[in-house]
Tab-separated table of C-alpha atoms in Angstrom:
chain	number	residue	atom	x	y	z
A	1	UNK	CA	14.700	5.905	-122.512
A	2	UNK	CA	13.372	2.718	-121.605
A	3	UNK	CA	16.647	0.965	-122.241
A	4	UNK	CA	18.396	3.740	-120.563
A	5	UNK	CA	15.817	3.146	-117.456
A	6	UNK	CA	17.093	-1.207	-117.667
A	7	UNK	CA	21.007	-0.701	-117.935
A	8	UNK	CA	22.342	2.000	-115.978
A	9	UNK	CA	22.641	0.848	-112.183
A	10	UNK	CA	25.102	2.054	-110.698
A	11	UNK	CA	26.277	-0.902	-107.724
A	12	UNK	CA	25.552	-4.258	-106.837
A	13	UNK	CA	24.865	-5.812	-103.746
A	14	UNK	CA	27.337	-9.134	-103.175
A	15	UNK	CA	24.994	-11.516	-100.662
A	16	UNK	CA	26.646	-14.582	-100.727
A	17	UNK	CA	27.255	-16.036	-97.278
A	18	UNK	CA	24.753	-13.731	-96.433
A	19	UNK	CA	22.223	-16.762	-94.412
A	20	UNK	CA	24.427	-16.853	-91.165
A	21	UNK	CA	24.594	-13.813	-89.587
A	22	UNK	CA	26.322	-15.262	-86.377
A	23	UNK	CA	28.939	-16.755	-88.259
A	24	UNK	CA	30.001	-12.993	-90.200
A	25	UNK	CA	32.684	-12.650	-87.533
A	26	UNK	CA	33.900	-16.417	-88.034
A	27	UNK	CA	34.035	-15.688	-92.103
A	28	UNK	CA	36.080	-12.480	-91.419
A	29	UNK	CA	38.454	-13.803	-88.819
A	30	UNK	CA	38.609	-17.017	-91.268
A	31	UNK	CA	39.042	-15.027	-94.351
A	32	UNK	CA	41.680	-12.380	-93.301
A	33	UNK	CA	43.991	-15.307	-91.354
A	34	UNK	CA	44.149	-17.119	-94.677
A	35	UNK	CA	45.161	-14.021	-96.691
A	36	UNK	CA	48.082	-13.070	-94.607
A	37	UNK	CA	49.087	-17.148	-94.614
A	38	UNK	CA	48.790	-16.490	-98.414
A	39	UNK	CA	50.737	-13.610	-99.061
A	40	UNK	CA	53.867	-14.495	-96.070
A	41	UNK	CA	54.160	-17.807	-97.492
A	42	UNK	CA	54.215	-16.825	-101.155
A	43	UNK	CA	56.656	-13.863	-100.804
A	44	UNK	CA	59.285	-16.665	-98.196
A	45	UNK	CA	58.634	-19.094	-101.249
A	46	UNK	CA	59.991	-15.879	-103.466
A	47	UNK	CA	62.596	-14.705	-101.427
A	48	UNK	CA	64.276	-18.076	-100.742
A	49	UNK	CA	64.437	-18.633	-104.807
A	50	UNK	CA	65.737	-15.387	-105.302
A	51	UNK	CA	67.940	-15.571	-102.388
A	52	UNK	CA	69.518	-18.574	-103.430
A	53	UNK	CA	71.343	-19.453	-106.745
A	54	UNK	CA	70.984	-23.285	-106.599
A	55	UNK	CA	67.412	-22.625	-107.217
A	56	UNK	CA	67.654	-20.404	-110.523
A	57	UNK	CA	66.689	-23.393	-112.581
A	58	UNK	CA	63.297	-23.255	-114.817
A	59	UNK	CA	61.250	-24.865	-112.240
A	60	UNK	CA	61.886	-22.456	-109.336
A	61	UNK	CA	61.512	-19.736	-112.212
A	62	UNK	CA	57.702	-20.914	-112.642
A	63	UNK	CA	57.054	-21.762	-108.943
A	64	UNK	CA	57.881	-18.039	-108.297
A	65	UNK	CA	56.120	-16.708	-110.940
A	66	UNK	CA	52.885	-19.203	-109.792
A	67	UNK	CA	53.899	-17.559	-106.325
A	68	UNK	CA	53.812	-13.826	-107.120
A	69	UNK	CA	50.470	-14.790	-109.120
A	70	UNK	CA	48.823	-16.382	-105.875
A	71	UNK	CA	49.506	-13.272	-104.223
A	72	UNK	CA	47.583	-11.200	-106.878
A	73	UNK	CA	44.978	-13.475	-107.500
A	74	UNK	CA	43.833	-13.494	-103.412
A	75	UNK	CA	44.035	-9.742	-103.565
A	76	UNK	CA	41.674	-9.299	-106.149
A	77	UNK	CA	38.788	-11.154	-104.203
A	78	UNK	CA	39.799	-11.906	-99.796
A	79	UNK	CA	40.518	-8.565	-98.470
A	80	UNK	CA	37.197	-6.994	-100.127
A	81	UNK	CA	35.285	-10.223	-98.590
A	82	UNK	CA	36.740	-9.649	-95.155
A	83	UNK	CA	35.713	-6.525	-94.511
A	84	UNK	CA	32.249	-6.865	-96.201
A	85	UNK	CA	31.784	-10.185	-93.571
A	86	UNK	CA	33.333	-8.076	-90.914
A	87	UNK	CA	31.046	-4.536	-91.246
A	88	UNK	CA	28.764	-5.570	-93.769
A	89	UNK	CA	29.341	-3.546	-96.755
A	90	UNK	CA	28.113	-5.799	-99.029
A	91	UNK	CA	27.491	-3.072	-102.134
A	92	UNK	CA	30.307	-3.114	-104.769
A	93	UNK	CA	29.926	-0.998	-107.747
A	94	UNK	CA	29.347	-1.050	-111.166
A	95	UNK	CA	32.829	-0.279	-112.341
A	96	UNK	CA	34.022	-2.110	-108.854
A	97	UNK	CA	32.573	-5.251	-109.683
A	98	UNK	CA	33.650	-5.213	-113.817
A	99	UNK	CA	37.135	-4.928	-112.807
A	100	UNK	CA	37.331	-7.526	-110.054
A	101	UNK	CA	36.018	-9.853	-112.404
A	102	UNK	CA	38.379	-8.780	-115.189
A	103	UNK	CA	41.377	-9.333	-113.022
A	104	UNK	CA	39.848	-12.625	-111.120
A	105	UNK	CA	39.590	-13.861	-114.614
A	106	UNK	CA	43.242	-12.643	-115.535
A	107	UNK	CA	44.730	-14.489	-112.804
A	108	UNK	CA	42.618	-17.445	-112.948
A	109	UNK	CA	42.989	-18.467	-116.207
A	110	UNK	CA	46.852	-17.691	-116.130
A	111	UNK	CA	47.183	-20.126	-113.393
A	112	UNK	CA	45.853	-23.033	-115.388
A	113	UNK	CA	48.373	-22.222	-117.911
A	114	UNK	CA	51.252	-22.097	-115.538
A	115	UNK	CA	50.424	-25.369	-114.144
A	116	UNK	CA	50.211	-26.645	-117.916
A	117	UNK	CA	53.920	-25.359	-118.196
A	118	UNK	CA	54.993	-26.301	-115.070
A	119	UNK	CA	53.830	-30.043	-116.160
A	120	UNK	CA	55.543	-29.705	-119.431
A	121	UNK	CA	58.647	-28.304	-117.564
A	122	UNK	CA	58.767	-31.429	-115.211
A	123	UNK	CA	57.393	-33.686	-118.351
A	124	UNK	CA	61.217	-32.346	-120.337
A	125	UNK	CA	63.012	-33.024	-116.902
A	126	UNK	CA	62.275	-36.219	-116.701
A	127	UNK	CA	61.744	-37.758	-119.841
A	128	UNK	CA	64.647	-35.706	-121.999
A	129	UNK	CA	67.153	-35.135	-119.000
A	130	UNK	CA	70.109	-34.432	-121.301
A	131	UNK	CA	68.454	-32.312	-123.419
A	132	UNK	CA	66.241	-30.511	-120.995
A	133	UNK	CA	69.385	-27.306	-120.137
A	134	UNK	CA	68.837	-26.720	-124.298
A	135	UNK	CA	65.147	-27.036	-124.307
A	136	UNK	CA	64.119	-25.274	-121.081
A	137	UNK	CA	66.311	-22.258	-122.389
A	138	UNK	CA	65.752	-18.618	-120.716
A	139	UNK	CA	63.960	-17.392	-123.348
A	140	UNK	CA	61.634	-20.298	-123.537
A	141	UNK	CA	60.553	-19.747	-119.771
A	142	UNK	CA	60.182	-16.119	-120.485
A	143	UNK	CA	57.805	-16.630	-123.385
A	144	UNK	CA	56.073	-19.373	-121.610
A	145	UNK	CA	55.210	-16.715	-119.060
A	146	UNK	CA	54.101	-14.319	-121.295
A	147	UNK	CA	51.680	-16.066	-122.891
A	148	UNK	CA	50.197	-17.610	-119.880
A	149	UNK	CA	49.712	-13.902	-119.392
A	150	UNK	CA	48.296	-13.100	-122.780
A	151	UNK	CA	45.900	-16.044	-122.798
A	152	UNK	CA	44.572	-14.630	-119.482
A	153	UNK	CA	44.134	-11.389	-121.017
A	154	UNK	CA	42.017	-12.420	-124.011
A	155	UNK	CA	40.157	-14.870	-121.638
A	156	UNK	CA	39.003	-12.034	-119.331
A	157	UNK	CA	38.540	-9.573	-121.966
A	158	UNK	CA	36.165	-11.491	-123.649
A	159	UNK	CA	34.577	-12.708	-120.407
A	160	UNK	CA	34.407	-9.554	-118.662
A	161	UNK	CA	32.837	-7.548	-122.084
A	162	UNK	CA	30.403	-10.206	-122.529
A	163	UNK	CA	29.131	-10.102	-119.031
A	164	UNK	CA	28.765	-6.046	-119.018
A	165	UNK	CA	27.129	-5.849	-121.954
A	166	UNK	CA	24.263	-7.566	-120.406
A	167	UNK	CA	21.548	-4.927	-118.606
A	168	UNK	CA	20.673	-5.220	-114.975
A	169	UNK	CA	17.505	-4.006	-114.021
A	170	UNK	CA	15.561	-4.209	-110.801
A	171	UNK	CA	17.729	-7.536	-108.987
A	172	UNK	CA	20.995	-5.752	-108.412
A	173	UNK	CA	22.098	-8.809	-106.061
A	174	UNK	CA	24.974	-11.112	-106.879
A	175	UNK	CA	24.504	-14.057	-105.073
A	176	UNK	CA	28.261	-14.784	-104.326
A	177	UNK	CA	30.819	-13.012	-102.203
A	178	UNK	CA	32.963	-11.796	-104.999
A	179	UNK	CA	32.069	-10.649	-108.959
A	180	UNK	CA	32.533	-14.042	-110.222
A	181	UNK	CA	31.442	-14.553	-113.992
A	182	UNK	CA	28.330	-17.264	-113.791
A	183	UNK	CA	27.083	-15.278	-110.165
A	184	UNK	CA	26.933	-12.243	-111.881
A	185	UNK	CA	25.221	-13.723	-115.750
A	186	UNK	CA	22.910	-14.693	-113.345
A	187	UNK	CA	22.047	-11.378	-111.736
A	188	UNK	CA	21.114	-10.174	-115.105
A	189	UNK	CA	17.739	-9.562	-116.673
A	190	UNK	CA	18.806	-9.776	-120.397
A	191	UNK	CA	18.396	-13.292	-121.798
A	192	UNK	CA	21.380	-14.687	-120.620
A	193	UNK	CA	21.785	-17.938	-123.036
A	194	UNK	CA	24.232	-16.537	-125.512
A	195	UNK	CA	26.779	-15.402	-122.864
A	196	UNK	CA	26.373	-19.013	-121.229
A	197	UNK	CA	27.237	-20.467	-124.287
A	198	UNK	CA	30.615	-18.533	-124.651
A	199	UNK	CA	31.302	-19.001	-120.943
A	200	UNK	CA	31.114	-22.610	-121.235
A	201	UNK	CA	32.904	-22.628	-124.126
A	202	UNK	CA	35.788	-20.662	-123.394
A	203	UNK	CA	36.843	-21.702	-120.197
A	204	UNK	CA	35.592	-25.648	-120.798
A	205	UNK	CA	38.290	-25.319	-123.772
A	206	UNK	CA	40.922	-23.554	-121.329
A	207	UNK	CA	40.111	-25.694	-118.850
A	208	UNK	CA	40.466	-29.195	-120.985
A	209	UNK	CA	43.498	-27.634	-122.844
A	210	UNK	CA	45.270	-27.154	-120.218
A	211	UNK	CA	44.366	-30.458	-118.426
A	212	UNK	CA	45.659	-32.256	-120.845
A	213	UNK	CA	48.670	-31.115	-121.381
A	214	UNK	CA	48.705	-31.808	-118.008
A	215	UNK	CA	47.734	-34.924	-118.321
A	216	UNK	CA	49.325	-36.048	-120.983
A	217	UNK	CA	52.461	-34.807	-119.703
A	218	UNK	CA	52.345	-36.481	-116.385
A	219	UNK	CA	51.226	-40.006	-118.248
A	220	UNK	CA	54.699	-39.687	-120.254
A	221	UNK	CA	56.456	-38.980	-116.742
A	222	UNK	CA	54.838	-42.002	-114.922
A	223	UNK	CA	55.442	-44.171	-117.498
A	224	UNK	CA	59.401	-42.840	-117.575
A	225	UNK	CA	59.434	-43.160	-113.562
A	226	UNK	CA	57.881	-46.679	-113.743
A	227	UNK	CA	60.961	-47.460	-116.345
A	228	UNK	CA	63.529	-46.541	-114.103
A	229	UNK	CA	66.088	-49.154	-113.235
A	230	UNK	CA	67.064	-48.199	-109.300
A	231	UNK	CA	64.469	-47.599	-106.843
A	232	UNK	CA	66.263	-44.216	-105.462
A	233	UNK	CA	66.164	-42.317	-108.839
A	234	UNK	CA	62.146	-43.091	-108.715
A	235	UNK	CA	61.374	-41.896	-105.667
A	236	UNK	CA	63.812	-38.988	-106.443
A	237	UNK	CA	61.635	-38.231	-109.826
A	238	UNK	CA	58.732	-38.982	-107.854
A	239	UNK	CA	59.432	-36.600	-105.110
A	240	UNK	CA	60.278	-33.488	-107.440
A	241	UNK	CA	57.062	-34.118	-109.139
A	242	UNK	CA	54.504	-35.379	-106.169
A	243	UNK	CA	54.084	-31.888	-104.840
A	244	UNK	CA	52.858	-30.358	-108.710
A	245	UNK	CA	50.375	-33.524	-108.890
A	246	UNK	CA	49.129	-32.550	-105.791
A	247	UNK	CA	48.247	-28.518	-106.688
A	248	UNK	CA	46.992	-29.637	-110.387
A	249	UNK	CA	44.070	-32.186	-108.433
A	250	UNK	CA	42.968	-29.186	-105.748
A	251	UNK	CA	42.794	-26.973	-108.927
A	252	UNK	CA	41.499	-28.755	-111.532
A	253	UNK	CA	39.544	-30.631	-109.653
A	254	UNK	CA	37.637	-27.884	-108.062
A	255	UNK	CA	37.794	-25.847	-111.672
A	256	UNK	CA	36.262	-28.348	-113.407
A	257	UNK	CA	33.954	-28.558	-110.877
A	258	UNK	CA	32.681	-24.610	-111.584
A	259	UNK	CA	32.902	-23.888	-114.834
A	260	UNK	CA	33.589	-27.015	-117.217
A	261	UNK	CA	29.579	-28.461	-116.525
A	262	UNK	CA	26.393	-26.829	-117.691
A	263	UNK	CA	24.282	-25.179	-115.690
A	264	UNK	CA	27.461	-24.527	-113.503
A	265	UNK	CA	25.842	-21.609	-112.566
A	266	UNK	CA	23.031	-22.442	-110.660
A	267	UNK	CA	23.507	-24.261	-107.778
A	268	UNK	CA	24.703	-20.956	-105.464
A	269	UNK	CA	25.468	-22.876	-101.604
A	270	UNK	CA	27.727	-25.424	-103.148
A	271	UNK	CA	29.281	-22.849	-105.993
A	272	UNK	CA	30.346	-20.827	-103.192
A	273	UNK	CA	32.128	-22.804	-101.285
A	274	UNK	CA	33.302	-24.082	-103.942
A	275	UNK	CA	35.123	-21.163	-104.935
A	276	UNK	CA	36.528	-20.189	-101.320
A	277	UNK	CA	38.648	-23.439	-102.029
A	278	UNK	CA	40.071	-22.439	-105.259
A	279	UNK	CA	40.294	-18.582	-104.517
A	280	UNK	CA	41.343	-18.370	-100.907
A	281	UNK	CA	42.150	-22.321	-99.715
A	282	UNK	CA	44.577	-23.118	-103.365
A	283	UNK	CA	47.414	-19.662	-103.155
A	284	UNK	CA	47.500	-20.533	-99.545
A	285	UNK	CA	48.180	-24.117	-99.594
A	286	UNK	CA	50.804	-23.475	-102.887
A	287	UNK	CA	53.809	-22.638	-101.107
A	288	UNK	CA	53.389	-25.110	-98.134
A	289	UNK	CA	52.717	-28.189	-100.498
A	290	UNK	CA	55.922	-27.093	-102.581
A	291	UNK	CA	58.312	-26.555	-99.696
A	292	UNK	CA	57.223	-29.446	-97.636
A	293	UNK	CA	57.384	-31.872	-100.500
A	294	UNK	CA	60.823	-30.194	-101.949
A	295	UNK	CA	64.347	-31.254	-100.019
A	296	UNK	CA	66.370	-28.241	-102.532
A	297	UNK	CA	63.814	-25.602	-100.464
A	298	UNK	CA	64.139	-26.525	-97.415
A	299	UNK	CA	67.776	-27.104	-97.428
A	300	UNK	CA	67.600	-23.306	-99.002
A	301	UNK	CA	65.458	-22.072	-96.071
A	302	UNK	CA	67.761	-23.989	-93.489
A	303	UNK	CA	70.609	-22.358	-94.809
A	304	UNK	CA	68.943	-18.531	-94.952
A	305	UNK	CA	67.839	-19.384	-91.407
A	306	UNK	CA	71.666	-20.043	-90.599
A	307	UNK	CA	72.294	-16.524	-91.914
């Protein structure tokens, strides 16, 4: 009974953000404005690939797919924030808060693994140009998809089991504005040392696997571009990959920040806004850094505009 008594709570209360009161309204107004940027600029970035066959080549293929993911990924955490800046309602439940996390973690971890293929992608583009119709085949896109998807799955499966089977007893508060994974470790009253020790270790490997096939990738197309005989097909392989460089830093770099350090955890001010910039700021900025960067999109959206 007295484990019974420690385990079964049935909500927690989300109190991140929570110091300013005056500023609730400014949060909500904030919040909500940057979710409908997110979700009209990721479905025009959809609809102008779809719309236009120029663009069915493998790189528009993963820049929807990263699109369509954006969308889902902000939908799991800003409109619930909004409204609990806006009214208040800071309590999520039990099940509430499992499955935000699960699904935050889905997306999350699939969108480090489409910007590793999207590197690899521009990586066969630039450095195998003749071959890169044969390698970059359908099917090979498709997969690459997939398992972006898969590895998201096991990530958050194991993430999200480990967390719950923690107990909770009398501090139900999660001091974050969403279910995140280290915010809500910390809420627990179990000894928590074990499950920090998987965290760190699956997402630090995620997180350097990833980066460097990132990395690695975009050392091999540097060097390539820094080869190049004529200064115009530079900047042109420059320009086609300046816009991915510029996602991977915001992402990474804010990631890495989180999750790939011990004792990530524990610092909650900075983790939080932290995390509005990779949950909220990143799917938002996506489509505007690819379409401003990328001539082929907006001679597309020129064209549809024409229409």
């Amino acid at each position: 009974a007295k484990m019974e008594n420690h385990t079964r709570i049935s909500e927690f209360t989300l109190v991140g953000f929570k110091s300013h009161p005056g500023s609730q309204l400014l949060l909500s107004v904030l919040f909500s404005t940057m979710y409908i940027v997110t979700v009209v600029g990721n479905v025009c970035m959809i609809l102008i690939i779809r719309m236009d066959s120029n663009l069915h080549t493998p790189m528009y293929f993963f820049l929807e797919n990263l699109s369509t993911l954006d969308i889902c990924y902000s939908s799991v955490i800003t409109p619930r924030a909004t409204l609990a800046f806006l009214l208040g309602r800071r309590s999520i439940s039990y099940n509430g808060c499992a499955s935000q996390m699960f699904f935050f973690s889905l997306f999350g971890t699939t969108e480090a693994f489409f910007l590793a293929v999207m590197a690899y992608d521009r990586f066969t583009a630039i450095c195998n140009p003749l071959l890169y119709q044969v390698i970059m085949s359908r099917r090979l896109c498709v997969l690459m998809v997939m398992g972006s998807y898969l590895s998201g799955c096991i990530n958050c499966t194991i993430q999200t089991s480990f967390t719950f089977s923690l107990s909770f007893c009398g501090r139900r508060e999660i001091n974050h504005f969403f279910c995140e994974v280290a915010a809500v470790i910390h809420a627990s009253c179990s000894d928590t040392l074990v499950n920090e020790l998987v965290m760190l270790a699956v997402c630090g490997s995620i997180i350097v696997g990833t980066a460097l096939v990132v990395f690695v990738s975009y050392g091999y197309i540097i060097i390539t571009i820094v080869q190049m005989p004529s200064a115009e097909s530079r900047h042109k392989a420059f320009s086609t990959c300046s816009s991915h460089m510029v996602t991977i830093c915001l992402f990474f770099g804010t990631v890495f920040f989180m999750y790939a350090q011990p004792g990530a955890a524990f610092s909650h001010n900075k983790t939080n806004t932290i995390s509005v910039f990779y949950t909220i700021v990143i799917p938002m900025l996506n489509p505007f850094i690819y379409t401003l960067r990328n001539r082929e999109v907006q001679r597309s959206l020129k064209k549809q505009l024409k229409k």
